[in-house]
CSV table of C-alpha atoms in Angstrom, one decimal:
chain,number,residue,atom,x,y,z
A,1,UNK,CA,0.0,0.0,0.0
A,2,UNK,CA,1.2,3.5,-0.7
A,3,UNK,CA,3.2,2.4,-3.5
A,4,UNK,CA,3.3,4.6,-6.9
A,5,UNK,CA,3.4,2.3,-9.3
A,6,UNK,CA,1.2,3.9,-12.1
A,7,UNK,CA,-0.6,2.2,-15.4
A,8,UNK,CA,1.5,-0.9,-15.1
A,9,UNK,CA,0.4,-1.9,-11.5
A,10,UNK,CA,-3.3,-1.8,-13.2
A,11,UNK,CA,-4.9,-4.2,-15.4
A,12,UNK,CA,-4.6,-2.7,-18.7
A,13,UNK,CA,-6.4,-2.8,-21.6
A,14,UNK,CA,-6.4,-5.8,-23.5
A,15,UNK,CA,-7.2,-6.9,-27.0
A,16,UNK,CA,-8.1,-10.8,-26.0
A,17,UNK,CA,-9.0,-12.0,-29.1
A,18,UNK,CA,-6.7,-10.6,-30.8
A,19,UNK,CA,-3.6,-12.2,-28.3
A,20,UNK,CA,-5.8,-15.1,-28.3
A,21,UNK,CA,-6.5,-15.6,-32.3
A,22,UNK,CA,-2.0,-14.4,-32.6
A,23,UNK,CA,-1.0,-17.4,-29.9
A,24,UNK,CA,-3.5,-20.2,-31.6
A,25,UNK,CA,-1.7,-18.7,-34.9
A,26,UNK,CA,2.3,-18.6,-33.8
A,27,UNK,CA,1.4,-22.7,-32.8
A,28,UNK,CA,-0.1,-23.1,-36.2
A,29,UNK,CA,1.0,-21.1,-38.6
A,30,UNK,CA,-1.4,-23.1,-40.9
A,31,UNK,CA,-4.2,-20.8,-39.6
A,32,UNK,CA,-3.0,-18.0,-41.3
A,33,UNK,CA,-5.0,-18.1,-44.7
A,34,UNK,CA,-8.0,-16.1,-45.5
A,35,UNK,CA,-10.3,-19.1,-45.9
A,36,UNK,CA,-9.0,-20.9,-42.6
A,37,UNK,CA,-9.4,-17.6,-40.5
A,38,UNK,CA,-13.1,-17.4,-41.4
A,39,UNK,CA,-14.1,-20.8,-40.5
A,40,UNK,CA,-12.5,-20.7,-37.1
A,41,UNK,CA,-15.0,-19.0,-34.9
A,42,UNK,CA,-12.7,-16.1,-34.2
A,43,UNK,CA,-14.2,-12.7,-33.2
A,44,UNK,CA,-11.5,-10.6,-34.3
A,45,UNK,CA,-12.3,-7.7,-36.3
A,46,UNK,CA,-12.0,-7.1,-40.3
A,47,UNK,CA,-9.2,-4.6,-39.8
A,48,UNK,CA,-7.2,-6.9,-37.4
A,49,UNK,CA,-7.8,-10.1,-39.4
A,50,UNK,CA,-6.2,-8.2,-42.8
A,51,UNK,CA,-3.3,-6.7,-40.8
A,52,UNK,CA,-2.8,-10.7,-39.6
A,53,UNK,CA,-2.7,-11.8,-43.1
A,54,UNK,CA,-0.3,-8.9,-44.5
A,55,UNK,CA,1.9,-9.5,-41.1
A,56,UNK,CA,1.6,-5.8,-40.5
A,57,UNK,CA,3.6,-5.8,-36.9
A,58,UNK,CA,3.1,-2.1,-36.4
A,59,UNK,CA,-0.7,-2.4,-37.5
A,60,UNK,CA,-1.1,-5.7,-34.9
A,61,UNK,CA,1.2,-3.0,-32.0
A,62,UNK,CA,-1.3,0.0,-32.7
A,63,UNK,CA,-4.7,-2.6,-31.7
A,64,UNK,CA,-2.7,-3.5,-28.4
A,65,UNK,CA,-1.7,-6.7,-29.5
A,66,UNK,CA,0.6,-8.0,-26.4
A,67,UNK,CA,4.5,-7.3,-27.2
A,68,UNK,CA,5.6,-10.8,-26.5
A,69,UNK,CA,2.6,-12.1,-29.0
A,70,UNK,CA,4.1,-10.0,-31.8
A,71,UNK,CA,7.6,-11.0,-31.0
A,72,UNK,CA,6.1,-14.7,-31.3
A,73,UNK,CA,4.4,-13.9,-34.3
A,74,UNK,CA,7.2,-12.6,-35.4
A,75,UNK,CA,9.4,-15.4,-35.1
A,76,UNK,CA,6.9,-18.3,-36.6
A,77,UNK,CA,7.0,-16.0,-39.4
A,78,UNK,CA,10.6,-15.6,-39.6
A,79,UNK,CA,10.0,-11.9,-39.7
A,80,UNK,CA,12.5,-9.6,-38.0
A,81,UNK,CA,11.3,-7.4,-35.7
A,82,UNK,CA,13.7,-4.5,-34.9
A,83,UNK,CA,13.2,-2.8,-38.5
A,84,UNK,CA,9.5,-2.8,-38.5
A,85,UNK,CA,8.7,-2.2,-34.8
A,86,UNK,CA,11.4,-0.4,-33.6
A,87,UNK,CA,15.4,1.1,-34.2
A,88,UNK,CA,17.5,-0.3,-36.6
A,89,UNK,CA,20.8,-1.2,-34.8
A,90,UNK,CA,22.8,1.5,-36.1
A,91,UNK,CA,20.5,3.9,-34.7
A,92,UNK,CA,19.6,2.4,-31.6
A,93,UNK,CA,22.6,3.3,-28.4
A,94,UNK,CA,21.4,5.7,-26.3
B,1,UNK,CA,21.0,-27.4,6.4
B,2,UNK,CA,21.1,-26.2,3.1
B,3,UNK,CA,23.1,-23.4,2.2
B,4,UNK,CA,23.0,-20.4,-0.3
B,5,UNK,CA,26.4,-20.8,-2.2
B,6,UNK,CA,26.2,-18.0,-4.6
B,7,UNK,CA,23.6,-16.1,-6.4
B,8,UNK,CA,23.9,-14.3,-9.6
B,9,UNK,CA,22.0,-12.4,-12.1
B,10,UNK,CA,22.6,-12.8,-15.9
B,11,UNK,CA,20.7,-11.0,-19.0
B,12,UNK,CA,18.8,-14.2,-20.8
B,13,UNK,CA,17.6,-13.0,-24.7
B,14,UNK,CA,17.9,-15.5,-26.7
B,15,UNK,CA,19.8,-13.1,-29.1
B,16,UNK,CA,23.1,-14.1,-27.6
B,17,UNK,CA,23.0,-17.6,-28.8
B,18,UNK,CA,20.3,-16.5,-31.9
B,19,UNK,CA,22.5,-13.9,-33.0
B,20,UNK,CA,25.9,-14.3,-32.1
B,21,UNK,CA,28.4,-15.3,-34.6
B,22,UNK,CA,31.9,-16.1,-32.7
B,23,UNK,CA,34.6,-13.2,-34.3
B,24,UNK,CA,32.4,-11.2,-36.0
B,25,UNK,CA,31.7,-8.5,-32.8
B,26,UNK,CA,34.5,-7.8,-30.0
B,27,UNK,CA,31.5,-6.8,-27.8
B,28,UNK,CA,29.6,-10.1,-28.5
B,29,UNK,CA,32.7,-11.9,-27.8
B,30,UNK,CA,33.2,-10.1,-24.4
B,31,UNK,CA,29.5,-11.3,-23.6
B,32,UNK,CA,30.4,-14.9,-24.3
B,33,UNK,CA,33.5,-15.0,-22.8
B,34,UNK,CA,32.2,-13.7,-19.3
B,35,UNK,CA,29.1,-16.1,-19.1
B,36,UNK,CA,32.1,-18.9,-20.2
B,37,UNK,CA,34.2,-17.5,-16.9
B,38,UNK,CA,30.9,-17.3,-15.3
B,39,UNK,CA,30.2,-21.2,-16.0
B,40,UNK,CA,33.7,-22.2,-15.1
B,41,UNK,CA,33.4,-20.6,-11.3
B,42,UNK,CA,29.7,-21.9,-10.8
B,43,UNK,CA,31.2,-25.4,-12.0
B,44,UNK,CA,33.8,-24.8,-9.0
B,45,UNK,CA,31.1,-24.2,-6.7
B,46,UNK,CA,29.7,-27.0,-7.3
B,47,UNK,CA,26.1,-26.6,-6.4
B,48,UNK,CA,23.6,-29.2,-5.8
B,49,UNK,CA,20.5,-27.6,-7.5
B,50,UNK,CA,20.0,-24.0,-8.9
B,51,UNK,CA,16.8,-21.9,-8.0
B,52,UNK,CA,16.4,-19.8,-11.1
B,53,UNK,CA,14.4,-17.1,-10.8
B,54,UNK,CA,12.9,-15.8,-14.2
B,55,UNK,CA,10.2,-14.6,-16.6
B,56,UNK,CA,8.7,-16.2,-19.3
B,57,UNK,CA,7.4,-15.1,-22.6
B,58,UNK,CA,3.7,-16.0,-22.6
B,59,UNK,CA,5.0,-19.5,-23.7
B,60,UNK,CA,3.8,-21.8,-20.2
B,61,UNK,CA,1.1,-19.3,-19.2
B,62,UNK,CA,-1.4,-17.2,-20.9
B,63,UNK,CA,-4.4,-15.6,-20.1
B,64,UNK,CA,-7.0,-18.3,-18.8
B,65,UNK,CA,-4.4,-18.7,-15.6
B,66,UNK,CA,-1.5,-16.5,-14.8
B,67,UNK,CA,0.3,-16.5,-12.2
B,68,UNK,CA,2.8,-14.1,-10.9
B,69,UNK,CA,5.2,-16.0,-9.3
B,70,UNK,CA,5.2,-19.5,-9.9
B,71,UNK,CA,7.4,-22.7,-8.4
B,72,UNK,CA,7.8,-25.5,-10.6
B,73,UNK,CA,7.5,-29.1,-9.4
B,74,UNK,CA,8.3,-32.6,-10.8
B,75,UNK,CA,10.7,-34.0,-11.7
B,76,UNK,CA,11.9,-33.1,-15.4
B,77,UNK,CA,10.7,-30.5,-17.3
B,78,UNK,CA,11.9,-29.7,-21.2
B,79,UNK,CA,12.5,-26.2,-22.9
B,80,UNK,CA,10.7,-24.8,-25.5
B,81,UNK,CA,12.7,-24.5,-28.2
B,82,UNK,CA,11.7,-20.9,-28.8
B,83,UNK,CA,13.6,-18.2,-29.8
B,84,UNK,CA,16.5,-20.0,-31.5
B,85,UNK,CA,17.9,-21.5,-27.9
B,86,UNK,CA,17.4,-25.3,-28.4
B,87,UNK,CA,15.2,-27.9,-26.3
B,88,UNK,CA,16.7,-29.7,-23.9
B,89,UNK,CA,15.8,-31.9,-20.6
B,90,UNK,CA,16.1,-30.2,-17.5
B,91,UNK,CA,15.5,-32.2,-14.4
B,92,UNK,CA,13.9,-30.3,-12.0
B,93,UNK,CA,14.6,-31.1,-8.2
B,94,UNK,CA,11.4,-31.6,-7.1
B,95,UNK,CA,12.0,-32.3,-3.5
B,96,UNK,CA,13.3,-28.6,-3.3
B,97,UNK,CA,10.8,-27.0,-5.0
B,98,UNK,CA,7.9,-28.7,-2.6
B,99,UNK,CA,9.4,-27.4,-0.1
B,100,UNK,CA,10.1,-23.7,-1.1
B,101,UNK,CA,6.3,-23.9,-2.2
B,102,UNK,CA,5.1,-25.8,1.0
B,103,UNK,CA,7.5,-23.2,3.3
B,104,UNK,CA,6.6,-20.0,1.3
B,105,UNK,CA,3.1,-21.0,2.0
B,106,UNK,CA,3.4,-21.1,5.5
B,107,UNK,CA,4.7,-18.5,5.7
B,108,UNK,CA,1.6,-16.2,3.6
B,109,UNK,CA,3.2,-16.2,0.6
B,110,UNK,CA,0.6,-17.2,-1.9
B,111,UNK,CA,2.9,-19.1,-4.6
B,112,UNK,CA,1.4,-20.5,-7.3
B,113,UNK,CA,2.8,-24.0,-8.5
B,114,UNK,CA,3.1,-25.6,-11.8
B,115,UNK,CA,4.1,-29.8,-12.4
B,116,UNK,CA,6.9,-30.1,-14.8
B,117,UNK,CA,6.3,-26.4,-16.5
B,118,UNK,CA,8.1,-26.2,-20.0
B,119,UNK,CA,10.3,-23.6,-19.9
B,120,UNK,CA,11.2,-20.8,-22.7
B,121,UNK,CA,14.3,-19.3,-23.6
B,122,UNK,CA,14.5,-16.5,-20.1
B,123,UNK,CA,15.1,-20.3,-18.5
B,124,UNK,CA,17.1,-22.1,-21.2
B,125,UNK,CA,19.2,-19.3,-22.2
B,126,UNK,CA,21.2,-18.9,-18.9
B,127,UNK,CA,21.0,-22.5,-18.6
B,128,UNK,CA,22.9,-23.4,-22.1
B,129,UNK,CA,25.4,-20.6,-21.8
B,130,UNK,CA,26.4,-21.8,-17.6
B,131,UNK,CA,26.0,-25.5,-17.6
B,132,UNK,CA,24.8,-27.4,-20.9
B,133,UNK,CA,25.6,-30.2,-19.5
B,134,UNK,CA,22.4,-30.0,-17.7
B,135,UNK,CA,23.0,-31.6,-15.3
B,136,UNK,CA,22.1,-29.7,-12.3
B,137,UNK,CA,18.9,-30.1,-11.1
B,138,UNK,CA,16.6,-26.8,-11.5
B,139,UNK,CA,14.0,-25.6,-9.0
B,140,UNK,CA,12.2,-22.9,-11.4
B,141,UNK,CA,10.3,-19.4,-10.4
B,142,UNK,CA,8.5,-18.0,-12.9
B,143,UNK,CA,8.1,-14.0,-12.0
B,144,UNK,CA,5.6,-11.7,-14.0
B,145,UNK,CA,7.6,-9.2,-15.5
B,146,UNK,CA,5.4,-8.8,-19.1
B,147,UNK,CA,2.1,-8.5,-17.8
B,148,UNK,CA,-0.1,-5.9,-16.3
B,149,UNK,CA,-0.1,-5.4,-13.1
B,150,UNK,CA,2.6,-6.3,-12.6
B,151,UNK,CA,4.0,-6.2,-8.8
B,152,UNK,CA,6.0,-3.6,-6.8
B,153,UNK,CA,9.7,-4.5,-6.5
B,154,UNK,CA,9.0,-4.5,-2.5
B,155,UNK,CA,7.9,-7.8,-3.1
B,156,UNK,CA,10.0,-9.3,-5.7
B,157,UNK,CA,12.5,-8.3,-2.6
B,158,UNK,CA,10.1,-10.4,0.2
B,159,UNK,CA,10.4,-13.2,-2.1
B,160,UNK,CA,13.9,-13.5,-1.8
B,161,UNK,CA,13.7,-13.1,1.6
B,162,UNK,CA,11.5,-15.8,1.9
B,163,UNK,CA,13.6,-18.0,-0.4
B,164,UNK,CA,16.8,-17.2,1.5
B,165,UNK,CA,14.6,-18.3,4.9
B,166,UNK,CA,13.2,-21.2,3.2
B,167,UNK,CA,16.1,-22.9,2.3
B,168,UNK,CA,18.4,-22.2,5.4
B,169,UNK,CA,15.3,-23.5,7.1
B,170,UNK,CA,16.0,-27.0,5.0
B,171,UNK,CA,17.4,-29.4,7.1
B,172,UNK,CA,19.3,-31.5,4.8
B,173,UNK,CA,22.8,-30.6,3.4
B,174,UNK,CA,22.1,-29.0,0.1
B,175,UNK,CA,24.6,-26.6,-1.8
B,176,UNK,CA,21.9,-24.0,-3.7
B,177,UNK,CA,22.7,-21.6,-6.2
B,178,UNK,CA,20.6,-19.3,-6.9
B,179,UNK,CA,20.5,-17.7,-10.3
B,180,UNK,CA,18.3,-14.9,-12.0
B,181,UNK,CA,17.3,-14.2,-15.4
B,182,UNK,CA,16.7,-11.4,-17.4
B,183,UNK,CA,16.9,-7.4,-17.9
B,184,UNK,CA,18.6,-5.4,-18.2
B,185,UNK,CA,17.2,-2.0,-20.3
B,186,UNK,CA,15.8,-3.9,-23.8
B,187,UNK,CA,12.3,-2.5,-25.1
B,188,UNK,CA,10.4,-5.5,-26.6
B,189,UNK,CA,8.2,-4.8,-29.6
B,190,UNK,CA,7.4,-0.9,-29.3
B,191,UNK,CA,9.0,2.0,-30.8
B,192,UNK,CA,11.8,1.9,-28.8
B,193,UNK,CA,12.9,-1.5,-29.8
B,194,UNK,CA,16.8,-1.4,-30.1
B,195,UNK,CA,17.4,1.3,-27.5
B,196,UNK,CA,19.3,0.6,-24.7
B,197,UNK,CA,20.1,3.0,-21.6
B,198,UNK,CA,23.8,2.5,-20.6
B,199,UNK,CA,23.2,5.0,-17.9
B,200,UNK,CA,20.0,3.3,-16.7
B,201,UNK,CA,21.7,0.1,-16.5
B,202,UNK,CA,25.3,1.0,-15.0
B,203,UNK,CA,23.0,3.4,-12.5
B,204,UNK,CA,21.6,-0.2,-11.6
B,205,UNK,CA,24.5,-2.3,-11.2
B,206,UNK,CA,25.7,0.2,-9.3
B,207,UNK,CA,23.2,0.0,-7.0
B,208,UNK,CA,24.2,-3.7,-7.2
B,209,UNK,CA,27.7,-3.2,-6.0
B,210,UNK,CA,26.9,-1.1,-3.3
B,211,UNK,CA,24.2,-3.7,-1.8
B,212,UNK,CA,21.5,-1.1,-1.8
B,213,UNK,CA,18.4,-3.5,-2.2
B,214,UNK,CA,16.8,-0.4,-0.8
B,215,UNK,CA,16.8,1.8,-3.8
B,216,UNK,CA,15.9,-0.8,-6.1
B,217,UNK,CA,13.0,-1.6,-4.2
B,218,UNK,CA,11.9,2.4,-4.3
B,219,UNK,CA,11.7,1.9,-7.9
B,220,UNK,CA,8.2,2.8,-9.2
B,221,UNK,CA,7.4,0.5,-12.0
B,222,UNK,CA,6.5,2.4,-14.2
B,223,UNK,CA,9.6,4.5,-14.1
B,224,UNK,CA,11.1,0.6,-14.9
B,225,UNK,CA,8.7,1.2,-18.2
B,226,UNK,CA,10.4,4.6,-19.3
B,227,UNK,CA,14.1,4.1,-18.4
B,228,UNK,CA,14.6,1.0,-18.7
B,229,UNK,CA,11.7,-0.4,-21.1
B,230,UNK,CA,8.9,-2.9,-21.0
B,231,UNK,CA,11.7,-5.8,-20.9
B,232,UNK,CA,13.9,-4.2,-17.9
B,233,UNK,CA,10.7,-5.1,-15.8
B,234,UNK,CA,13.0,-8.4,-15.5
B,235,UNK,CA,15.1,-6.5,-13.4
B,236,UNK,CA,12.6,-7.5,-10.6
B,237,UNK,CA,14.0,-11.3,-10.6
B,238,UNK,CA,17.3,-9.8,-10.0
B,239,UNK,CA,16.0,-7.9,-7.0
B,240,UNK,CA,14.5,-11.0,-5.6
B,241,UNK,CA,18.0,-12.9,-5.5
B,242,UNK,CA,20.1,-10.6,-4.7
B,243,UNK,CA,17.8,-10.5,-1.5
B,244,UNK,CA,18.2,-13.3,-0.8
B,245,UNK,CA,21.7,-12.8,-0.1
B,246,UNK,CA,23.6,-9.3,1.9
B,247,UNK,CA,25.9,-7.6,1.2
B,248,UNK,CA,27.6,-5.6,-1.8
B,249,UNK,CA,27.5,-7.4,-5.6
B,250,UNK,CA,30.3,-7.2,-8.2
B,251,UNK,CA,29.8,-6.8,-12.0
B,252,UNK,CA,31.2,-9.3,-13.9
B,253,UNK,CA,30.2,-8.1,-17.4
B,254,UNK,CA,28.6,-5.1,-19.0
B,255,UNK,CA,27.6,-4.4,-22.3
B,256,UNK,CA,25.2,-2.5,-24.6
B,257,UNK,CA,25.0,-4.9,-27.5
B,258,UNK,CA,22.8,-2.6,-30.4
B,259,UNK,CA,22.0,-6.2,-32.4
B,260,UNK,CA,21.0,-8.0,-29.5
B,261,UNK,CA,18.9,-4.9,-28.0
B,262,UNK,CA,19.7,-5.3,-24.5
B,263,UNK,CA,21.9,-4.1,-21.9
B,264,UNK,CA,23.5,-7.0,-21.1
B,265,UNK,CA,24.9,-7.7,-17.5
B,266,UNK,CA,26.4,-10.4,-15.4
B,267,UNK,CA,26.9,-10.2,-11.8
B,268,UNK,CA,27.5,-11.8,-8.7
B,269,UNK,CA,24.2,-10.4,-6.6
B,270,UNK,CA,26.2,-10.8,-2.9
B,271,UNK,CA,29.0,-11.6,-1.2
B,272,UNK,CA,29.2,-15.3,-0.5
């Protein structure tokens, strides 16, 4: 008690289906085809369900997909991840 | 009783066995060649069984139960594979871990427990790189460090407190090394992704040498978030060994390694 701990001492805001439909996908890549992704029951939106299928990273990261998702995502894809979410290398001490 | 030999905390992405090619980065090569000195001395200590403290990657828990601190049981548990760090078999010294759980318990800490838990690459990392041989039975702790809400360092700190109690309250002869995982500034999958804070992180192994558990327990969290990014939240397992122990810690190895995106840090966590 009497800590100040800020947003990350609270619950935040989740997208669960959308962490949800990206874990069932990063243990089946399968999953990821336009056809599949509409006969699996999910309740993802439109939107969400497009940037899956283009592997938009940023897109996924701006509808508060969890960060360790996308980095699993990332990997079952064999996408990198620093030059689409964040610093290239060169750019990146602080 | 058993008896707390040595405890030390050691950066775990994945990205140093992933990424590194031997000769190609003087830096790299300083990383690997600490955690090889770092092997060589726990070999020398010859511990019975490690309690690693560490965070996983929303590979053994997700949403429908999460737990933030979690003691594995069993008796062999197996990695993930994730990452790029390789699947091994880990045998998990299941004796141990009952009674960490059963004394923690006791004592109103309410652990959560898991049987034979696979474990990701903030587990196998460390492990590969300081004893591939494997051979070393593991008592696993799983510590929220990804998740919302996650909790003040004031208790990562009563956890290790209770660890160090628990297992000088074992009665039989064990040699324990205890052993955290991850951290330290890295920012996983946001903007930021490839920063590191060099000042952040020497401010904080600085507070390691000195043995001041108290500032790092003063540490809002989400300050944590801002300084030292989403993935320094792992700092918390280092908090929770080091105490466990007393006294001032000694860094072993530091560097910012831009193609890994982490700070990364070895150090002894106490005096022995």
């Amino acid at each position: 008690m009497g800590d100040r701990h800020g947003d990350r001492a609270a619950f935040r805001t989740m997208n669960l289906e959308l962490d949800r439909l990206i874990r069932r996908i990063v243990r089946e890549p399968t999953l990821l085809d336009e056809v599949t992704l509409a006969t699996i029951g999910t309740r993802v939106s439109e939107p969400e369900i497009r940037m899956l299928l283009d592997k938009d990273l940023a897109g996924l990261r701006g509808r508060d997909a969890h960060p360790l998702l996308l980095m699993q995502f990332a990997g079952a894809f064999r996408i990198e991840p620093m030059p689409v979410l964040g610093r290239q290398p060169d750019q990146s001490q602080s | 009783m058993a008896q707390i030999v040595a405890g030390y905390g050691v950066s775990h992405t994945a990205m140093t066995i992933r990424k590194y090619a031997p000769g190609a980065d003087a830096a790299q090569d300083r990383v690997h060649a600490a955690f090889a000195r770092l092997r060589a001395e726990i070999a020398a200590l010859e511990p019975d069984l490690i309690v690693m403290v560490s965070s996983e990657h929303l590979n053994s828990f997700f949403y429908e139960s999460f737990p933030q601190i979690c003691i594995g049981l069993g008796t062999q548990s197996t990695g993930w594979g994730d990452a790029g760090v390789a699947s091994r078999d880990v045998s998990i010294a299941g004796d141990f871990a009952a009674h960490l759980l059963g004394f923690g318990v006791a004592a109103g800490f309410d652990l959560s427990w898991s049987v034979e838990p696979k474990l990701d690459h903030g587990f196998m990392c460390p492990l590969t790189l300081l004893r591939p041989e494997m051979d070393i039975p593991l008592v696993p702790i799983f510590q929220n460090a990804s998740t919302a809400p996650l909790p003040p360092f004031r208790r990562c700190a009563e956890l290790g407190r209770m660890l160090r109690a628990a297992i000088t309250a074992r009665p039989t002869e064990e040699r324990v090394l205890l052993l955290a995982g991850g951290g330290l500034s890295h920012w996983v999958a946001t903007p930021e992704m490839g920063d590191i804070n060099a000042d952040f992180d020497r401010w904080f192994l600085g507070r390691v040498e000195a043995g001041d558990i108290d500032a790092l327990t003063a540490l809002e969290v989400d300050r944590i978030d801002r300084e030292a990014g989403n993935g320094g939240q792992e700092i918390r397992n280092w908090i929770t060994v080091m105490a466990a122990g007393s006294g001032p810690g000694t860094t072993l190895s530091y560097e910012a390694i831009p193609e890994w995106a982490t700070g990364m840090a070895i150090a002894r966590l106490f005096e022995r």
